[in-house]
Amino acid sequence: MKLDRIEARNIPDTRGKPTVEVTLHADELSATASVPSGKSTGSHEAKELRDADGGVETAVANVTGEIAREIALRDFASADELDTFLIALDNTPDKSRLGANAILGVSIAAQRLFAQEAGVPLWKAIAERAKTAPGAPRLYVNVINGGVHADFRLPFQEYILVCEGKTSSALATARAAFEKLGAELGDVPMGDEGGYSPTFDTLEKPFELLAALVAEHSGTSIAIDAAANELRNGRGEYTLLGKDYTAAELTSIYGSIVERFPMHSIEDPFSEDATQDFARLTDALRGKCLVVGDDFTVTNPERIEAAREAGAITAVLIKPNQIGSVKEAIEAVQATHAAGWAAICSHRSGETDDTFISDFAYGVGAHGIKAGGLGQKQRLEKYERLLEIEKEAV
Ligand code: PGA
Ligand code: ZN
């Protein structure tokens, strides 16, 4: 395929911060993609290129300048070939030269174009490329926001209702539960990811509320994202609700949460390089609750492989913008599956209308998709895209 026109621009994300949007043209085909942006980011993520003022003008200029120029000279046989070319063009280990946001925008738009050219839905093109069996992911619906996404009104970043089954029935369950909880909580602010953001003075309270929802709805369970990188207190410990905890103390807190509540998974229970702490918790919770790497693994096949050698986790969060190309996000899924672990595909806390992650999660047959709460349009769109896929896939 020859790309004959490449456009890029900045658009606001859900926090009103600028992010990159790319449009590619090839003959009469065209495709657009936009890139999400995280707030509780891992230090090992690919680099999102930001100007000194927080803008993305340099990243946009890299797409319309160097990337457009180089791509115009070539003919690409596949989206994979284009990604390989972009990765080599950037030529840094973390995409810091051209920017992971610039490269991923082109990479996603290209995946869309190649799917159009082949005349198949996006999720199907991804499944063929990844050699995976497509299928509906569990919905990880954020119901309560804490951590950096909610000014630390609660210590853990996300309290999630995991809904199993067909997307249409899982989403109906999530809607009923989300509404019920909203009525119970009354007038509380919304967090960054479209979940409620109340304040409680005990660690248990959100778990009690979620456990009540689980008791009412079959096929549901609880997940949390502790996002423990953000809980570090600079003295090698973690601070939760004003109290300091060692990793060992935190391990026993997680253990008692899993004993008391219907838990499905715990994400980033410790800081991003605490491999041994992850491994100890994974051993303690084996067969009872998944331990998920996010900032720990950053969608990086090499870090996933290292985690596998250490037996550190049992599931991996997959965020394409942590690694900066569709190709490498697929490789991260493949490394996760090779380890026998669950892949959970995820949006970012700063989102756009782009629903690529829904097609990606379905295409790779992910264990789950984290797409946020039901209180924000850009999160709902991801779930609605999954509903469309459910119809396309019959
Ligand atoms: P982020 O948060 O997008 O702000 O990094 C999401 C997460 O930690 O899972
Ligand atoms: Zn996380």
Short mmCIF file of C-alpha atoms and ligand atoms in Angstrom, two decimals:
data_model
loop_
_atom_site.label_atom_id
_atom_site.label_comp_id
_atom_site.label_asym_id
_atom_site.label_seq_id
_atom_site.Cartn_x
_atom_site.Cartn_y
_atom_site.Cartn_z
CA MET A 1 0.00 0.00 0.00
CA LYS A 2 1.21 3.46 -0.85
CA LEU A 3 0.18 6.19 1.59
CA ASP A 4 -0.37 9.31 -0.42
CA ARG A 5 -1.33 11.81 2.28
CA ILE A 6 -0.64 12.00 6.01
CA GLU A 7 -2.27 14.56 8.26
CA ALA A 8 -1.87 15.10 11.99
CA ARG A 9 -3.35 17.52 14.46
CA ASN A 10 -3.78 17.97 18.18
CA ILE A 11 -7.14 17.30 19.81
CA PRO A 12 -8.16 17.53 23.49
CA ASP A 13 -8.33 14.36 25.58
CA THR A 14 -10.87 13.80 28.38
CA ARG A 15 -8.80 15.94 30.74
CA GLY A 16 -8.63 18.72 28.15
CA LYS A 17 -4.95 18.07 27.51
CA PRO A 18 -3.80 18.01 23.88
CA THR A 19 -3.09 14.67 22.26
CA VAL A 20 -2.15 13.46 18.76
CA GLU A 21 -4.64 12.54 16.05
CA VAL A 22 -3.46 11.16 12.69
CA THR A 23 -5.28 10.66 9.36
CA LEU A 24 -3.78 8.50 6.62
CA HIS A 25 -4.95 8.40 3.01
CA ALA A 26 -4.27 5.73 0.39
CA ASP A 27 -6.14 6.12 -2.90
CA GLU A 28 -9.80 6.45 -1.97
CA LEU A 29 -9.29 4.94 1.52
CA SER A 30 -8.63 6.96 4.66
CA ALA A 31 -8.38 6.21 8.36
CA THR A 32 -8.01 8.29 11.51
CA ALA A 33 -6.61 7.36 14.91
CA SER A 34 -5.99 9.25 18.13
CA VAL A 35 -3.73 8.40 21.02
CA PRO A 36 -4.68 8.28 24.72
CA SER A 37 -2.50 9.56 27.54
CA GLY A 38 -1.80 8.20 31.04
CA LYS A 39 -1.35 10.03 34.33
CA SER A 40 -0.08 7.31 36.66
CA THR A 41 2.59 6.27 34.20
CA GLY A 42 5.40 3.76 34.73
CA SER A 43 8.92 5.08 34.28
CA HIS A 44 9.73 2.24 31.85
CA GLU A 45 7.00 3.23 29.37
CA ALA A 46 7.83 4.41 25.85
CA LYS A 47 8.09 8.19 25.84
CA GLU A 48 5.13 10.33 25.00
CA LEU A 49 6.64 13.41 23.36
CA ARG A 50 5.44 16.58 25.12
CA ASP A 51 6.55 20.15 24.48
CA ALA A 52 7.75 22.26 27.40
CA ASP A 53 4.24 23.69 27.72
CA GLY A 54 2.62 20.22 27.73
CA GLY A 55 1.54 20.45 24.09
CA VAL A 56 2.11 17.87 21.35
CA GLU A 57 3.14 20.21 18.52
CA THR A 58 6.55 18.53 18.10
CA ALA A 59 4.93 15.09 17.96
CA VAL A 60 2.40 16.35 15.38
CA ALA A 61 5.23 17.95 13.35
CA ASN A 62 7.15 14.66 13.45
CA VAL A 63 4.17 12.93 11.83
CA THR A 64 3.57 15.56 9.14
CA GLY A 65 7.32 16.13 8.63
CA GLU A 66 9.86 13.32 8.91
CA ILE A 67 7.43 10.37 9.13
CA ALA A 68 5.28 11.60 6.22
CA ARG A 69 8.36 12.27 4.09
CA GLU A 70 9.90 8.87 4.69
CA ILE A 71 6.66 6.95 4.30
CA ALA A 72 5.81 8.69 1.03
CA LEU A 73 8.92 7.16 -0.56
CA ARG A 74 7.82 3.58 0.15
CA ASP A 75 5.21 0.95 -0.52
CA PHE A 76 4.17 -1.22 2.45
CA ALA A 77 2.88 -4.78 2.10
CA SER A 78 1.36 -4.89 5.60
CA ALA A 79 0.70 -2.87 8.74
CA ASP A 80 3.43 -4.93 10.37
CA GLU A 81 5.95 -3.86 7.75
CA LEU A 82 5.03 -0.21 8.32
CA ASP A 83 5.43 -0.58 12.10
CA THR A 84 8.83 -2.21 11.66
CA PHE A 85 9.84 0.72 9.48
CA LEU A 86 8.64 3.32 12.02
CA ILE A 87 10.43 1.60 14.90
CA ALA A 88 13.69 1.57 12.90
CA LEU A 89 13.20 5.18 11.80
CA ASP A 90 12.87 6.32 15.42
CA ASN A 91 15.89 4.21 16.36
CA THR A 92 15.71 4.71 20.14
CA PRO A 93 14.80 2.04 22.74
CA ASP A 94 11.90 4.12 24.08
CA LYS A 95 10.65 6.03 20.99
CA SER A 96 11.86 9.24 22.57
CA ARG A 97 13.08 10.74 19.31
CA LEU A 98 9.89 10.80 17.25
CA GLY A 99 7.59 10.15 20.22
CA ALA A 100 5.54 7.05 21.09
CA ASN A 101 2.43 9.21 20.63
CA ALA A 102 3.45 10.19 17.08
CA ILE A 103 4.38 6.62 16.09
CA LEU A 104 1.33 4.96 17.66
CA GLY A 105 -1.07 7.38 15.93
CA VAL A 106 0.36 6.35 12.55
CA SER A 107 0.50 2.68 13.57
CA ILE A 108 -3.19 2.50 14.58
CA ALA A 109 -4.41 4.47 11.55
CA ALA A 110 -2.35 2.13 9.31
CA GLN A 111 -3.89 -0.95 10.95
CA ARG A 112 -7.32 0.52 10.15
CA LEU A 113 -6.33 1.21 6.53
CA PHE A 114 -5.02 -2.31 5.96
CA ALA A 115 -8.23 -3.75 7.45
CA GLN A 116 -10.27 -1.56 5.09
CA GLU A 117 -8.17 -2.67 2.14
CA ALA A 118 -8.73 -6.33 3.09
CA GLY A 119 -12.45 -5.64 3.57
CA VAL A 120 -12.54 -7.12 7.08
CA PRO A 121 -13.57 -5.60 10.42
CA LEU A 122 -10.71 -4.14 12.44
CA TRP A 123 -10.92 -6.80 15.18
CA LYS A 124 -10.63 -9.53 12.56
CA ALA A 125 -7.59 -7.95 10.92
CA ILE A 126 -5.96 -7.75 14.37
CA ALA A 127 -6.80 -11.41 15.12
CA GLU A 128 -5.26 -12.49 11.81
CA ARG A 129 -2.16 -10.40 12.42
CA ALA A 130 -1.75 -11.63 16.01
CA LYS A 131 -2.73 -15.23 15.18
CA THR A 132 -5.15 -15.20 18.09
CA ALA A 133 -8.66 -16.57 18.55
CA PRO A 134 -10.98 -13.55 18.80
CA GLY A 135 -13.59 -13.38 21.53
CA ALA A 136 -15.45 -11.09 23.91
CA PRO A 137 -13.34 -9.88 26.85
CA ARG A 138 -14.67 -9.58 30.40
CA LEU A 139 -15.66 -5.98 31.09
CA TYR A 140 -13.56 -4.38 33.81
CA VAL A 141 -15.90 -1.51 34.61
CA ASN A 142 -14.44 1.12 36.88
CA VAL A 143 -17.06 2.03 39.45
CA ILE A 144 -14.99 3.92 42.04
CA ASN A 145 -11.96 6.11 41.23
CA GLY A 146 -9.22 6.91 43.72
CA GLY A 147 -5.50 7.65 43.65
CA VAL A 148 -4.14 10.25 41.24
CA HIS A 149 -7.35 10.01 39.22
CA ALA A 150 -9.37 11.42 42.11
CA ASP A 151 -7.02 13.61 44.20
CA PHE A 152 -6.37 10.62 46.48
CA ARG A 153 -9.80 10.73 48.08
CA LEU A 154 -9.22 6.94 48.26
CA PRO A 155 -5.79 5.27 48.23
CA PHE A 156 -6.24 2.65 45.52
CA GLN A 157 -6.63 4.07 42.03
CA GLU A 158 -9.45 1.88 40.75
CA TYR A 159 -12.22 -0.25 42.20
CA ILE A 160 -13.65 -2.30 39.37
CA LEU A 161 -16.68 -4.53 38.82
CA VAL A 162 -15.62 -7.40 36.55
CA CYS A 163 -18.58 -8.55 34.42
CA GLU A 164 -18.39 -11.86 32.56
CA GLY A 165 -20.27 -13.23 29.58
CA LYS A 166 -21.59 -11.79 26.34
CA THR A 167 -20.90 -8.07 26.06
CA SER A 168 -24.61 -7.20 25.84
CA SER A 169 -25.49 -8.99 29.07
CA ALA A 170 -22.26 -8.00 30.85
CA LEU A 171 -22.88 -4.35 29.98
CA ALA A 172 -26.50 -4.52 31.12
CA THR A 173 -25.29 -5.88 34.47
CA ALA A 174 -22.65 -3.16 34.72
CA ARG A 175 -25.22 -0.45 33.99
CA ALA A 176 -27.62 -1.71 36.66
CA ALA A 177 -24.83 -2.00 39.24
CA PHE A 178 -23.34 1.39 38.34
CA GLU A 179 -26.72 3.12 38.69
CA LYS A 180 -27.50 1.42 41.99
CA LEU A 181 -24.15 2.43 43.45
CA GLY A 182 -24.64 5.99 42.20
CA ALA A 183 -28.00 6.22 43.96
CA GLU A 184 -26.43 4.90 47.15
CA LEU A 185 -23.45 7.28 47.08
CA GLY A 186 -25.55 10.34 46.26
CA ASP A 187 -23.88 13.50 45.06
CA VAL A 188 -20.18 12.65 44.76
CA PRO A 189 -17.64 13.88 42.20
CA MET A 190 -16.64 11.82 39.15
CA GLY A 191 -13.01 10.71 38.81
CA ASP A 192 -10.86 10.98 35.66
CA GLU A 193 -12.04 7.61 34.35
CA GLY A 194 -15.78 8.17 34.70
CA GLY A 195 -16.29 6.30 37.99
CA TYR A 196 -17.62 7.73 41.25
CA SER A 197 -15.12 9.35 43.52
CA PRO A 198 -16.35 9.35 47.13
CA THR A 199 -14.27 9.68 50.30
CA PHE A 200 -14.18 6.91 52.92
CA ASP A 201 -12.01 6.67 56.00
CA THR A 202 -11.52 2.90 55.93
CA LEU A 203 -9.77 0.71 53.37
CA GLU A 204 -12.64 -1.81 53.51
CA LYS A 205 -15.61 0.41 52.67
CA PRO A 206 -15.30 0.36 48.84
CA PHE A 207 -14.85 -3.43 48.96
CA GLU A 208 -18.02 -3.78 51.06
CA LEU A 209 -19.98 -1.70 48.53
CA LEU A 210 -18.66 -3.72 45.59
CA ALA A 211 -19.22 -7.04 47.36
CA ALA A 212 -22.89 -6.05 47.79
CA LEU A 213 -23.14 -5.47 44.03
CA VAL A 214 -21.45 -8.81 43.33
CA ALA A 215 -23.95 -10.56 45.63
CA GLU A 216 -26.79 -9.12 43.55
CA HIS A 217 -25.39 -9.95 40.10
CA SER A 218 -24.14 -13.36 39.06
CA GLY A 219 -21.06 -13.45 36.84
CA THR A 220 -19.44 -10.51 38.59
CA SER A 221 -16.41 -10.09 40.84
CA ILE A 222 -14.11 -7.35 42.10
CA ALA A 223 -10.80 -6.09 40.71
CA ILE A 224 -8.59 -3.28 41.96
CA ASP A 225 -5.74 -1.32 40.51
CA ALA A 226 -3.65 -0.37 43.55
CA ALA A 227 -1.29 1.64 41.27
CA ALA A 228 1.20 1.30 44.11
CA ASN A 229 3.85 3.36 42.33
CA GLU A 230 1.77 6.36 43.37
CA LEU A 231 1.58 5.18 47.02
CA ARG A 232 5.34 5.19 47.61
CA ASN A 233 6.36 7.51 50.41
CA GLY A 234 10.06 7.93 49.58
CA ARG A 235 11.14 5.81 52.59
CA GLY A 236 10.76 2.45 50.84
CA GLU A 237 7.21 2.08 52.12
CA TYR A 238 3.69 2.85 51.00
CA THR A 239 1.26 5.33 52.53
CA LEU A 240 -2.47 4.58 52.55
CA LEU A 241 -4.96 6.86 54.31
CA GLY A 242 -2.11 8.57 56.17
CA LYS A 243 -0.59 5.34 57.52
CA ASP A 244 2.70 3.79 56.37
CA TYR A 245 3.01 0.13 55.38
CA THR A 246 5.97 -2.06 54.44
CA ALA A 247 5.64 -4.34 51.41
CA ALA A 248 5.15 -7.29 53.80
CA GLU A 249 2.32 -5.47 55.62
CA LEU A 250 0.73 -4.58 52.29
CA THR A 251 0.99 -8.25 51.26
CA SER A 252 -1.05 -9.28 54.30
CA ILE A 253 -3.61 -6.54 53.62
CA TYR A 254 -4.09 -7.90 50.09
CA GLY A 255 -4.29 -11.42 51.52
CA SER A 256 -7.08 -10.48 53.91
CA ILE A 257 -8.95 -8.56 51.17
CA VAL A 258 -8.86 -11.71 49.03
CA GLU A 259 -10.06 -13.82 51.98
CA ARG A 260 -12.96 -11.51 52.75
CA PHE A 261 -14.17 -10.30 49.36
CA PRO A 262 -14.93 -11.89 45.95
CA MET A 263 -11.72 -10.70 44.27
CA HIS A 264 -10.80 -11.45 40.65
CA SER A 265 -7.56 -9.49 40.24
CA ILE A 266 -5.17 -7.04 41.88
CA GLU A 267 -3.13 -4.77 39.60
CA ASP A 268 0.21 -3.15 40.46
CA PRO A 269 0.12 -4.14 44.15
CA PHE A 270 3.70 -2.86 44.56
CA SER A 271 5.96 -0.33 42.86
CA GLU A 272 7.21 -0.90 39.33
CA ASP A 273 10.53 -2.61 40.13
CA ALA A 274 9.52 -4.62 43.22
CA THR A 275 9.75 -7.96 41.40
CA GLN A 276 10.27 -10.07 44.53
CA ASP A 277 7.26 -8.53 46.28
CA PHE A 278 5.12 -9.26 43.21
CA ALA A 279 6.38 -12.87 43.16
CA ARG A 280 5.62 -13.41 46.87
CA LEU A 281 2.08 -12.12 46.50
CA THR A 282 1.55 -14.15 43.33
CA ASP A 283 2.56 -17.30 45.23
CA ALA A 284 0.29 -16.44 48.15
CA LEU A 285 -2.73 -15.76 45.90
CA ARG A 286 -2.22 -18.51 43.34
CA GLY A 287 -5.54 -20.04 42.32
CA LYS A 288 -7.47 -17.37 44.27
CA CYS A 289 -6.83 -14.05 42.57
CA LEU A 290 -4.86 -12.80 39.55
CA VAL A 291 -1.90 -10.50 40.11
CA VAL A 292 -1.66 -8.04 37.21
CA GLY A 293 1.36 -6.08 35.99
CA ASP A 294 0.81 -2.62 34.53
CA ASP A 295 3.52 -0.07 35.45
CA PHE A 296 5.48 -3.24 36.30
CA THR A 297 5.45 -4.65 32.76
CA VAL A 298 4.52 -1.57 30.62
CA THR A 299 3.35 -3.69 27.63
CA ASN A 300 7.01 -4.42 26.97
CA PRO A 301 7.70 -7.99 25.75
CA GLU A 302 11.14 -7.94 27.42
CA ARG A 303 9.74 -6.91 30.81
CA ILE A 304 6.97 -9.51 30.45
CA GLU A 305 9.62 -12.15 29.78
CA ALA A 306 11.61 -11.04 32.86
CA ALA A 307 8.41 -11.22 34.94
CA ARG A 308 7.82 -14.72 33.60
CA GLU A 309 11.28 -15.85 34.68
CA ALA A 310 10.62 -14.46 38.16
CA GLY A 311 7.10 -15.96 38.33
CA ALA A 312 6.07 -12.48 39.39
CA ILE A 313 2.50 -12.15 38.08
CA THR A 314 -0.38 -14.08 36.49
CA ALA A 315 -1.82 -11.37 34.20
CA VAL A 316 -0.60 -8.42 32.15
CA LEU A 317 -2.25 -5.12 31.35
CA ILE A 318 -1.83 -4.27 27.66
CA LYS A 319 -1.78 -0.57 26.78
CA PRO A 320 -0.58 0.09 23.22
CA ASN A 321 0.70 3.56 24.10
CA GLN A 322 3.03 2.17 26.78
CA ILE A 323 5.07 0.58 24.00
CA GLY A 324 4.16 2.82 21.05
CA SER A 325 3.15 0.52 18.19
CA VAL A 326 0.43 -2.01 17.38
CA LYS A 327 3.12 -4.51 16.38
CA GLU A 328 4.78 -4.47 19.80
CA ALA A 329 1.44 -4.43 21.64
CA ILE A 330 0.60 -7.65 19.77
CA GLU A 331 3.99 -9.09 20.72
CA ALA A 332 3.26 -8.20 24.34
CA VAL A 333 -0.04 -10.14 24.13
CA GLN A 334 1.80 -13.09 22.56
CA ALA A 335 4.43 -13.03 25.34
CA THR A 336 1.64 -12.91 27.92
CA HIS A 337 -0.16 -15.87 26.39
CA ALA A 338 3.11 -17.79 26.03
CA ALA A 339 3.58 -17.42 29.80
CA GLY A 340 0.09 -18.88 30.31
CA TRP A 341 -1.11 -15.57 31.68
CA ALA A 342 -4.23 -13.45 31.14
CA ALA A 343 -4.04 -10.35 28.92
CA ILE A 344 -6.21 -7.40 29.97
CA CYS A 345 -6.33 -4.65 27.35
CA SER A 346 -6.68 -1.13 28.66
CA HIS A 347 -7.54 2.45 27.81
CA ARG A 348 -5.69 5.32 29.56
CA SER A 349 -7.03 7.83 32.04
CA GLY A 350 -6.78 10.55 29.37
CA GLU A 351 -8.94 9.20 26.53
CA THR A 352 -10.40 10.20 23.16
CA ASP A 353 -13.30 8.98 21.02
CA ASP A 354 -11.03 6.38 19.40
CA THR A 355 -12.29 2.85 20.10
CA PHE A 356 -9.29 0.93 18.77
CA ILE A 357 -8.75 -0.74 22.16
CA SER A 358 -12.16 -2.47 21.87
CA ASP A 359 -11.27 -4.05 18.52
CA PHE A 360 -7.83 -4.89 19.83
CA ALA A 361 -9.17 -6.60 22.98
CA TYR A 362 -11.74 -8.58 20.98
CA GLY A 363 -9.26 -9.45 18.22
CA VAL A 364 -6.63 -10.88 20.56
CA GLY A 365 -9.30 -12.69 22.58
CA ALA A 366 -8.25 -10.86 25.74
CA HIS A 367 -9.25 -12.05 29.20
CA GLY A 368 -10.58 -8.56 29.89
CA ILE A 369 -10.82 -4.94 28.83
CA LYS A 370 -10.41 -1.99 31.16
CA ALA A 371 -12.34 0.87 29.60
CA GLY A 372 -13.36 2.95 32.60
CA GLY A 373 -16.61 3.93 34.28
CA LEU A 374 -19.98 4.49 32.67
CA GLY A 375 -20.08 8.17 33.60
CA GLN A 376 -18.06 9.50 30.65
CA LYS A 377 -18.86 9.43 26.93
CA GLN A 378 -15.40 8.36 25.76
CA ARG A 379 -15.53 5.31 28.09
CA LEU A 380 -19.05 4.34 27.02
CA GLU A 381 -17.99 4.48 23.37
CA LYS A 382 -15.50 1.68 24.01
CA TYR A 383 -18.23 -0.54 25.45
CA GLU A 384 -20.60 0.41 22.64
CA ARG A 385 -18.00 -0.57 20.06
CA LEU A 386 -17.84 -4.00 21.73
CA LEU A 387 -21.62 -4.24 21.33
CA GLU A 388 -21.24 -3.53 17.60
CA ILE A 389 -18.52 -6.17 17.37
CA GLU A 390 -20.83 -8.66 19.06
CA LYS A 391 -23.24 -8.13 16.15
CA GLU A 392 -20.51 -8.16 13.48
CA ALA A 393 -19.07 -11.39 14.82
CA VAL A 394 -22.20 -13.57 14.47
P1 PGA B 1 -3.22 5.89 33.66
O1 PGA B 1 -3.98 4.92 34.65
O2 PGA B 1 -3.84 5.80 32.32
O3 PGA B 1 -3.37 7.24 34.31
O4 PGA B 1 -1.77 5.44 33.65
C1 PGA B 1 -4.49 3.69 34.26
C2 PGA B 1 -3.88 2.57 35.03
O5 PGA B 1 -2.99 2.77 35.86
O6 PGA B 1 -4.26 1.42 34.77
ZN ZN B 2 -2.78 0.48 36.35
#
